C-alpha positions as MATLAB code, in Angstrom:
seq = 'IGIYAILTLLSRHNNVEEFLKSRILPLIDYDKNKKLNLIETLSTYFSAGANIKLTAKLMYTHYNTIVYRLEKIKSILNCDFTDPEARLELEVALKLYKIYK';
ca = [
     206.004  -93.018   31.747;
     207.884  -90.891   34.307;
     209.876  -88.051   32.810;
     208.417  -88.740   29.363;
     205.046  -87.421   30.592;
     206.654  -84.061   31.241;
     208.836  -84.031   28.133;
     205.918  -84.745   25.823;
     204.268  -81.565   27.082;
     207.000  -79.572   25.379;
     205.863  -78.587   21.948;
     208.182  -78.671   18.964;
     209.586  -75.308   19.992;
     212.737  -73.541   18.818;
     214.201  -73.915   22.289;
     213.793  -77.698   22.132;
     215.323  -77.776   18.643;
     218.261  -75.642   19.753;
     218.747  -77.751   22.861;
     218.891  -80.920   20.770;
     221.203  -79.319   18.217;
     223.627  -78.142   20.848;
     223.609  -81.253   23.047;
     223.210  -84.265   20.802;
     223.139  -83.408   17.089;
     226.925  -83.762   16.648;
     226.657  -87.317   17.952;
     223.714  -88.141   15.685;
     225.599  -86.802   12.669;
     228.720  -88.745   13.612;
     226.675  -91.938   13.931;
     225.153  -91.415   10.491;
     228.480  -90.660    8.807;
     230.516  -93.405   10.475;
     227.741  -96.012   10.831;
     228.362  -96.409   14.555;
     226.045  -96.968   17.506;
     227.143  -94.110   19.724;
     223.595  -92.934   20.487;
     222.613  -96.471   21.436;
     225.794  -96.838   23.489;
     225.146  -93.616   25.392;
     221.506  -94.500   25.983;
     222.395  -97.985   27.217;
     225.171  -96.559   29.400;
     222.737  -94.221   31.148;
     220.118  -96.983   31.443;
     222.761  -99.194   33.034;
     223.424  -96.601   35.719;
     226.684  -95.475   34.097;
     228.108  -98.962   34.591;
     230.488  -99.791   31.732;
     230.609 -103.507   32.459;
     226.805 -103.770   32.462;
     226.603 -101.635   29.300;
     228.971 -104.021   27.536;
     226.916 -107.003   28.687;
     223.609 -105.447   27.591;
     225.031 -104.554   24.188;
     226.852 -107.876   23.731;
     230.009 -105.865   23.166;
     233.509 -106.053   24.602;
     234.206 -103.837   27.605;
     237.071 -102.029   25.842;
     234.808 -101.233   22.894;
     232.374  -99.509   25.239;
     235.217  -97.599   26.883;
     236.410  -96.487   23.433;
     232.909  -95.433   22.377;
     232.312  -93.473   25.580;
     235.620  -91.637   25.132;
     234.630  -90.894   21.525;
     231.254  -89.569   22.717;
     232.947  -87.337   25.292;
     235.270  -86.029   22.600;
     232.528  -85.370   20.034;
     230.219  -83.661   22.515;
     233.033  -82.040   24.491;
     231.480  -83.094   27.768;
     232.443  -84.662   31.058;
     230.261  -87.494   32.345;
     231.386  -86.795   35.901;
     229.642  -83.397   35.759;
     226.081  -84.037   37.018;
     224.646  -81.090   35.061;
     226.226  -82.278   31.803;
     224.943  -85.831   32.369;
     221.436  -84.581   33.115;
     221.407  -82.468   29.967;
     222.572  -85.439   27.884;
     219.984  -87.747   29.402;
     217.194  -85.235   28.764;
     218.476  -84.656   25.217;
     218.431  -88.411   24.559;
     214.881  -88.704   25.829;
     213.731  -85.725   23.744;
     215.451  -87.206   20.709;
     213.571  -90.480   21.226;
     210.287  -88.583   21.450;
     210.815  -86.329   18.449;
     212.930  -88.360   16.045;
];
């Protein structure tokens, strides 16, 4: 349960909606329009401890494809995965999206 126990305490509040819109909605929209798996890629990447090789293995996808997708994600969201604050916000946004989708 972990962090989900805390996140589920947040009601469907405007702040949560705005947070999701600003952090992850562009990626969700891109996925829908282009029929890609960028949300799944990002989620798997974080679950794999930010290990690209392990992400590729878990997704049964070529390493270079994962690298391309991660670069696309960074571009769409205008974020830097080396920034701990940005990564934390993305991880929380992904978890909230899973709860509220």
